[in-house]
Coordinates of C-alpha atoms and ligand atoms in Angstrom, one line a residue:
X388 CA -14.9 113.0 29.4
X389 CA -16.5 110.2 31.9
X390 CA -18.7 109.4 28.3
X391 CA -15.7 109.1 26.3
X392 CA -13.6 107.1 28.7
X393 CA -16.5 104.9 28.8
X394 CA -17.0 104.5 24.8
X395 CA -12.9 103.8 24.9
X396 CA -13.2 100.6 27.1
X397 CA -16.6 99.5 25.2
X398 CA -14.8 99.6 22.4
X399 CA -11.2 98.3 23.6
X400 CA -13.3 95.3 25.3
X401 CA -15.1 94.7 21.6
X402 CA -11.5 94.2 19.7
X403 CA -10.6 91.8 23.1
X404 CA -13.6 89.9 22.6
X405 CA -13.0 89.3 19.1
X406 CA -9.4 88.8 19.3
X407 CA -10.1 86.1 21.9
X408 CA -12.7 84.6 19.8
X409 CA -10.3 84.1 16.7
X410 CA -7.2 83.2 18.5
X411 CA -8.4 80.9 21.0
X412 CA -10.4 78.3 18.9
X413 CA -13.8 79.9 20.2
X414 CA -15.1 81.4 16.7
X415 CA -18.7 81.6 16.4
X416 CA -18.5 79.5 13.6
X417 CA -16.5 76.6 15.3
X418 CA -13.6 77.1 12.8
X419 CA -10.8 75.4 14.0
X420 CA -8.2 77.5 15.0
X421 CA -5.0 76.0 16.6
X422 CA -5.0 72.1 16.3
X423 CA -8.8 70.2 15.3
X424 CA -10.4 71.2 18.3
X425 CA -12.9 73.7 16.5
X426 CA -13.1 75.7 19.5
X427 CA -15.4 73.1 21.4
X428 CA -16.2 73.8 25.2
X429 CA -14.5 71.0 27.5
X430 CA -15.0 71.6 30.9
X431 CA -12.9 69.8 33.4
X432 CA -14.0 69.6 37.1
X433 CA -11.4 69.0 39.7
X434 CA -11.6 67.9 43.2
X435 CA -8.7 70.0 45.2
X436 CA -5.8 72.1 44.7
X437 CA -4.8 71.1 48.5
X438 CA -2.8 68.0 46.7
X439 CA 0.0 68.9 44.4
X440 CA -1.2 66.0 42.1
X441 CA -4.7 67.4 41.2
X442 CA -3.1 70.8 40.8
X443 CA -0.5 69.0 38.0
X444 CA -3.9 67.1 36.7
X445 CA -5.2 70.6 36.1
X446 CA -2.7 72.3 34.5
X447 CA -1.7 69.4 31.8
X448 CA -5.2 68.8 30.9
X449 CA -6.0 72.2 29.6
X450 CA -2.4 72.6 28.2
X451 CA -3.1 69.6 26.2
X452 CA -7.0 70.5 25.4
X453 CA -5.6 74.1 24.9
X454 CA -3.3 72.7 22.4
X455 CA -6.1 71.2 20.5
X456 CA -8.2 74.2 20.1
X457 CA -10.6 73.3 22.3
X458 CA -12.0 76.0 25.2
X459 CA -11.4 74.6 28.7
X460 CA -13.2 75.6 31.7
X461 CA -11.2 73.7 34.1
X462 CA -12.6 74.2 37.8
X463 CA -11.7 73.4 41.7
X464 CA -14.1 72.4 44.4
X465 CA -11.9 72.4 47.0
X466 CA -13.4 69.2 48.3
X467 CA -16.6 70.6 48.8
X468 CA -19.0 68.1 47.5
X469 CA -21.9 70.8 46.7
X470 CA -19.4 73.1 44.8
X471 CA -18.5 70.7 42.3
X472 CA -21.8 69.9 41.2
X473 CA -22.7 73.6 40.8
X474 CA -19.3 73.8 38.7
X475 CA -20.7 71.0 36.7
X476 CA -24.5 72.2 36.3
X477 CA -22.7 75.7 35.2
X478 CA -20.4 74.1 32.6
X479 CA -23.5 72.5 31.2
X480 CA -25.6 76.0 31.1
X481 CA -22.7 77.7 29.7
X482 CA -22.3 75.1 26.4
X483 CA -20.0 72.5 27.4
X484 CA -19.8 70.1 24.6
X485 CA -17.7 67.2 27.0
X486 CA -16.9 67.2 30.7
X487 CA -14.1 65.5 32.1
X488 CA -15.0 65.1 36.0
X489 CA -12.4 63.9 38.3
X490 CA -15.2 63.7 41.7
X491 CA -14.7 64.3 45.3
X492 CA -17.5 61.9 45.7
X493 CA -17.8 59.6 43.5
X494 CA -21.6 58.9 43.9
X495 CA -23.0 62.6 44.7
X496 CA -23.6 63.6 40.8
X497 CA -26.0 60.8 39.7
X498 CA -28.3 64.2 38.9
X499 CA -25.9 66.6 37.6
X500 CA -24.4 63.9 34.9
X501 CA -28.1 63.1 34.1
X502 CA -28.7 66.3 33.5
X503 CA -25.2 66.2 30.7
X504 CA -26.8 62.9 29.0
X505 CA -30.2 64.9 28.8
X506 CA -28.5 67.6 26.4
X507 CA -26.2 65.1 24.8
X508 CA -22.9 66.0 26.6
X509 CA -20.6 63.0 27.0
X510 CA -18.7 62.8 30.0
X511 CA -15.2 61.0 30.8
X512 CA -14.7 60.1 34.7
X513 CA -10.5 61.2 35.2
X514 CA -8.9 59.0 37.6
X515 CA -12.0 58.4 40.1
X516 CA -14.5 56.6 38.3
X517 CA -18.0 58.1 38.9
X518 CA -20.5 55.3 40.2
X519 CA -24.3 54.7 40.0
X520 CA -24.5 56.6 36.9
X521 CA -25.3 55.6 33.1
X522 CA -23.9 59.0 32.0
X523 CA -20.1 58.1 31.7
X524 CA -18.8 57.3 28.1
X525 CA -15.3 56.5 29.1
X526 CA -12.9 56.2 32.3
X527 CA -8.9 56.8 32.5
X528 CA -7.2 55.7 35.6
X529 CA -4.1 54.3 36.7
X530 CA -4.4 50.5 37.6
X531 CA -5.7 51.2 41.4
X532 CA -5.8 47.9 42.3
X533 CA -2.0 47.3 41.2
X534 CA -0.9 50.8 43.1
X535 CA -2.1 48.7 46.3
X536 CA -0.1 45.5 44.7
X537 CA 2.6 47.8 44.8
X538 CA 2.3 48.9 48.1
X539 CA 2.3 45.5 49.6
X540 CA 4.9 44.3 47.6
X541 CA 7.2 46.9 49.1
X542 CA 6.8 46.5 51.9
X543 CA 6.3 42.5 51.8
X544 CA 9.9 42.7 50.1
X545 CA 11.7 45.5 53.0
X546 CA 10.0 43.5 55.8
X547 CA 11.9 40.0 54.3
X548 CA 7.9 38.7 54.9
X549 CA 8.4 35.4 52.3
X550 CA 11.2 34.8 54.0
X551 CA 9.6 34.2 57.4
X552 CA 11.4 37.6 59.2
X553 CA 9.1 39.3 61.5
X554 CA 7.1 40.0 63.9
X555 CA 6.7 43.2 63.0
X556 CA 4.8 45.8 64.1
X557 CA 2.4 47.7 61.7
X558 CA -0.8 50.3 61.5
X559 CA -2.8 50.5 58.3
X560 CA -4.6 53.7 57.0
X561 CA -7.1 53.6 54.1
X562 CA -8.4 56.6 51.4
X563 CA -11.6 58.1 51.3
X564 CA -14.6 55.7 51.2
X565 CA -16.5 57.8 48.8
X566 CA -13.5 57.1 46.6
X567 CA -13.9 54.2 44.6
X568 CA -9.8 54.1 44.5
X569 CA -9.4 53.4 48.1
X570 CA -11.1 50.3 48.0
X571 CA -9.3 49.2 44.7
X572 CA -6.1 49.8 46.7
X573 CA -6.8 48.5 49.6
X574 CA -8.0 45.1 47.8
X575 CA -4.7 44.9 46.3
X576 CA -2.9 45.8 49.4
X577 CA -4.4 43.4 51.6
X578 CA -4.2 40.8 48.9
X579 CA -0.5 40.8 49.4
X580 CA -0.2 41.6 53.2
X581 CA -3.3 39.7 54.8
X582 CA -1.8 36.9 55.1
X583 CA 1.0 38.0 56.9
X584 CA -1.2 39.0 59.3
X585 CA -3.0 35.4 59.5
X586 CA 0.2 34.0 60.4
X587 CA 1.8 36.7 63.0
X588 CA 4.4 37.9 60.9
X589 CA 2.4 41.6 61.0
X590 CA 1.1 42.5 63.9
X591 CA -1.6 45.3 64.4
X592 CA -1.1 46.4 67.8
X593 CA -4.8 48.1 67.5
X594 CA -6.5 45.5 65.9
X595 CA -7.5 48.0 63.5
X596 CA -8.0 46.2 60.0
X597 CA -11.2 46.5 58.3
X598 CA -11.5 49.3 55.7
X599 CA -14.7 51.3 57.7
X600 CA -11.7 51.5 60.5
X601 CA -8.9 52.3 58.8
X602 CA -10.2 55.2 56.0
X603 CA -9.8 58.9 56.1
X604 CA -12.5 60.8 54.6
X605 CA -11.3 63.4 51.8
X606 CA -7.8 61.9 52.2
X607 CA -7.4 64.6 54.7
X608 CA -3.7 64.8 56.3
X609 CA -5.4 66.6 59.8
X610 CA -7.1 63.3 59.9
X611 CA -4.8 61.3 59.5
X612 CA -2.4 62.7 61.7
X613 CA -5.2 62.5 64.9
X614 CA -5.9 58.9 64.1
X615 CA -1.9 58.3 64.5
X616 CA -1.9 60.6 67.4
X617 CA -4.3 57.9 69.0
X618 CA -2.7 55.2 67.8
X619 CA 0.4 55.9 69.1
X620 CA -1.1 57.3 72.9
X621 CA -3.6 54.1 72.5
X622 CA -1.1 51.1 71.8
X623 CA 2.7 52.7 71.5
X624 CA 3.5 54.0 75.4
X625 CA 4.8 51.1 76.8
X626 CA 7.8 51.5 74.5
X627 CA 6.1 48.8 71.8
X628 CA 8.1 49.7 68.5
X629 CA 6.2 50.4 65.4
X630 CA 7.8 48.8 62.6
X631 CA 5.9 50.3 59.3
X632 CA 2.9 52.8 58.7
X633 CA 1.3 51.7 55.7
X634 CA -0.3 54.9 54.4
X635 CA -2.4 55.1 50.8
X636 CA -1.3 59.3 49.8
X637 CA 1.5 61.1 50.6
X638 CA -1.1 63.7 52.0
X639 CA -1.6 61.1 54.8
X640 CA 2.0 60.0 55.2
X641 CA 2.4 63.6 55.8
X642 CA -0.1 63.6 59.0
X643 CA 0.9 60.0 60.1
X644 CA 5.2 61.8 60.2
X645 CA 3.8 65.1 62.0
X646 CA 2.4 62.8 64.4
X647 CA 5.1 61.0 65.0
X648 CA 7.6 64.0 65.4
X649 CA 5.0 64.9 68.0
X650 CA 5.6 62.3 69.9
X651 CA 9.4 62.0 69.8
X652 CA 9.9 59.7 67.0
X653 CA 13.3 60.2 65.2
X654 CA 14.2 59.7 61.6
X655 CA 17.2 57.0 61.6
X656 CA 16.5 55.9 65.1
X657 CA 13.2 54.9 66.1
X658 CA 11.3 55.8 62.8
X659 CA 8.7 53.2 61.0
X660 CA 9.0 52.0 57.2
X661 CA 6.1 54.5 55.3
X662 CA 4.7 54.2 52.8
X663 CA 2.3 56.8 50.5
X664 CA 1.0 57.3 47.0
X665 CA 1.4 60.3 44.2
X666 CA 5.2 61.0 44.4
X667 CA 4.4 64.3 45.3
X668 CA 7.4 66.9 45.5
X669 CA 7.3 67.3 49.3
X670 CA 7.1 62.9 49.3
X671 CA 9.9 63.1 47.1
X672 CA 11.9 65.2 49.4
X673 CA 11.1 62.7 52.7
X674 CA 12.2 59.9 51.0
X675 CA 15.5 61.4 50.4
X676 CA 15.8 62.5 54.4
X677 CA 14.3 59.4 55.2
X678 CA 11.2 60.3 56.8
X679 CA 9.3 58.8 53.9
X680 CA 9.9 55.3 52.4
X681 CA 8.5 55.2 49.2
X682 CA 5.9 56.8 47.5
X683 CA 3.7 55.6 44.0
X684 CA 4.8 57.7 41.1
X685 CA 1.3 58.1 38.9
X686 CA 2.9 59.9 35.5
X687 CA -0.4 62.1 35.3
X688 CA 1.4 63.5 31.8
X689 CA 0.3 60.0 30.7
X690 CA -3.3 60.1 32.1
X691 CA -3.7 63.8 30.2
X692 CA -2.4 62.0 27.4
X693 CA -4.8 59.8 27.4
X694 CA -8.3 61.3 28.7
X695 CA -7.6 63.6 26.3
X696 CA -7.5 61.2 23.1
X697 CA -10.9 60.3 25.1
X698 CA -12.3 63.6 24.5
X699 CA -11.3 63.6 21.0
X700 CA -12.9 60.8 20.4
X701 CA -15.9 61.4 21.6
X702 CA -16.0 64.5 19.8
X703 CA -15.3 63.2 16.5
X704 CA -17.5 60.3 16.8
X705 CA -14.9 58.0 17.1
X706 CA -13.3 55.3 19.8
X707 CA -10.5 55.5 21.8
X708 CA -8.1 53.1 22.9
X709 CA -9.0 51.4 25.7
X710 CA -7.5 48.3 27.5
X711 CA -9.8 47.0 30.0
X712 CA -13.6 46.3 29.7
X713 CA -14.1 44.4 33.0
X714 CA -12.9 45.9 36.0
X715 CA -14.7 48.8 36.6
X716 CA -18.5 48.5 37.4
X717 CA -20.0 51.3 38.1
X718 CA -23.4 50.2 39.7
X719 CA -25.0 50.7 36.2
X720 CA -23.0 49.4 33.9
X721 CA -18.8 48.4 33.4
X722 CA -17.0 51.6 32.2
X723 CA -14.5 51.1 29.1
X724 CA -11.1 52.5 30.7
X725 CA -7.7 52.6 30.0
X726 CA -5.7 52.3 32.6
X727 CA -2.0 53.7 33.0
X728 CA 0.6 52.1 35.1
X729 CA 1.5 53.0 38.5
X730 CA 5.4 52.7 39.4
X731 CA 6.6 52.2 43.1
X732 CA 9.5 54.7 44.1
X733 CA 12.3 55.3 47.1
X734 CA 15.7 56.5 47.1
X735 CA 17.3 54.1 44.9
X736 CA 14.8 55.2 41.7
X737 CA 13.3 57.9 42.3
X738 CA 16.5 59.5 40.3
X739 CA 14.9 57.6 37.2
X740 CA 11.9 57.6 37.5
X741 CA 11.3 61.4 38.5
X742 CA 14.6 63.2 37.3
X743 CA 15.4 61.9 34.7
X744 CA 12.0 61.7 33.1
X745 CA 11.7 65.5 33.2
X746 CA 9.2 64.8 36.0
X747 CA 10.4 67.4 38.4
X748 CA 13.8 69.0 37.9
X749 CA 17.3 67.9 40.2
X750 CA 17.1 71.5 41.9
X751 CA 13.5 71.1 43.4
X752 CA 14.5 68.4 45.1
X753 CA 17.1 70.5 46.8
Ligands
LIG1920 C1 -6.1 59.2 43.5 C2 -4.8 59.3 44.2 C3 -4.7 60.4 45.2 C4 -5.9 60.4 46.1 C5 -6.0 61.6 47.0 C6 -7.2 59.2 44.5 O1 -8.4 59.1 43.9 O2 -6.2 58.1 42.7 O3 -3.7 59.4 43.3 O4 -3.6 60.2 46.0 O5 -7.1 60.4 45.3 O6 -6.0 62.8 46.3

């Protein structure tokens, strides 16, 4: 009986195999099965499911590689630097024939994507371009310099700065300095707000400016929400107000607002401007109360849309659209990227701009 049972599931897991091997693309043969993907292996290595955003990354990505035909081994390192190159080094072994790699650190897999240009697999960096290596072929981003632009502009244009009002009070947090973004958008945020500092209008109570001072590794909202603990018992007690926060993520907006709550603050009384990045559904949600500003909305349907003409491309020998060969040196050489465009959001747009472009739906916002 135990024989017979056992003959039954070798056999049942035989038809599975095949069935999944015909329907999925994945023939033997490489005969295209549902769009022109021919059942090639694209593996796609993600940095963190503890952000909505890279969660949303995930899913459209292999929807839209699904779609194709190809086979997508898309994987989660949880931020752990070591994990994601063993999920790279495994997508290699196990035939990957491109690897899209959005990286938790942006230098840490000069080996791991040598070892993908050793056997001929082409890699495109997703939204964090991978630095010191030769083995990138493409890079799609948003513009990360203009999501800082963005940021300052907001809160250059809230604050009345060109028209002279202030002094305000401010505190500045920064991304992840293994994170090639952070520094993009903290170059465009300071372009706009440095010189407001220069000339009093913003004041930093803590003095605390320079990038090595003001970043949070991994982006991490526990962080974030000590350093603003600090800040606020360091420079806030003798009733100073604090005008705005300017935070880079709404994972960090979310620590810098638990802090605050901590220590009394009030939404609608004594509560700063704050800012964040991502548009995420909880962001979305405090900028309706009013506990969040405004957030930048990154439409990462369009950055699946295109890293994944990328990856067709490179399959098929061919090029993809690209629209700027300059910005993004690597170390090793500049990487051809296309780059989509960020769009600032608060209550007055986020209506547009998320509702009604089918980005999240009127009742999760409730
Ligand atoms: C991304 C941001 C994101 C941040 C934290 C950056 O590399 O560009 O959109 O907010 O990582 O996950």
């Amino acid at each position: 009986m135990f024989k017979l049972k056992k003959l039954v599931a070798a056999a049942l897991a035989g038809v599975m195999m095949a069935v999944a091997a015909g329907c999925g693309g994945g023939s033997a043969d490489n005969t295209p099965a549902a769009g022109n993907g021919g059942g090639k292996r694209v593996g796609v290595a993600m940095p963190t499911q503890s952000s909505q955003r890279w969660i949303q990354d995930g899913a459209n990505m292999k929807e839209k590689l699904e779609a194709l035909g190809y086979q997508v081994d898309l994987q989660y390192a949880e931020d752990d630097v070591q994990a994601q190159v063993s999920q790279i080094e495994n997508m290699i072994t196990n035939g990957a024939n491109c690897l899209v790699v959005a990286s938790i650190d942006s230098s840490a897999l000069v080996n791991a994507l040598a070892q993908a240009k050793a056997n001929n697999i082409p890699v495109i960096a997703y939204d964090r371009l991978l630095m010191d290596t030769d083995s990138v072929s493409y890079y799609a981003t948003f513009d990360n310099k203009g999501v800082g632009t963005l940021i300052g502009k907001y809160v250059e244009k809230q604050l009345g700065l060109a028209e002279g009002k202030g002094p305000y009070n401010v505190e500045f947090f920064a991304g992840s300095p293994d994170d090639n973004n952070a520094h993009f958008l903290n170059d465009g945020l300071f372009e706009v707000l440095q010189k407001y500092i220069d000339n009093g209008q913003l004041v930093v109570p803590s003095k605390q400016t320079d990038f090595d001072t003001i970043c949070t590794l991994r982006w991490s909202q526990e962080t974030a929400q000590r350093r603003m603990e600090d800040l606020i018992s360091g420079y806030y007690t003798d009733g100073k107000k604090l005008d705005a926060v300017i935070s880079p993520f709404d994972g960090i907006s979310y620590g810098i607002a638990a802090a605050l709550e901590g220590a009394g603050y009030q939404v609608g009384k004594n509560w700063p401007l704050i800012t964040g990045q991502d548009a995420e559904l909880m962001a979305t949600k405090n900028i309706i109360s009013g506990k969040q500003t405004m957030s930048v909305f990154k439409d990462t349907r369009n950055l699946a849309d295109k890293c994944v003409t990328m990856v067709q491309a490179v399959l098929e020998g061919k090029e993809p659209e690209i629209n700027d060969t300059t910005s993004y040196n690597n170390h090793k050489l500049v990487v051809p990227s296309y780059l989509c465009t960020p769009v600032a959001v608060d209550k007055n747009n986020y209506q547009k701009e998320l509702v009604d472009s089918g980005y999240y739906k009127a009742d999760q916002l409730k």
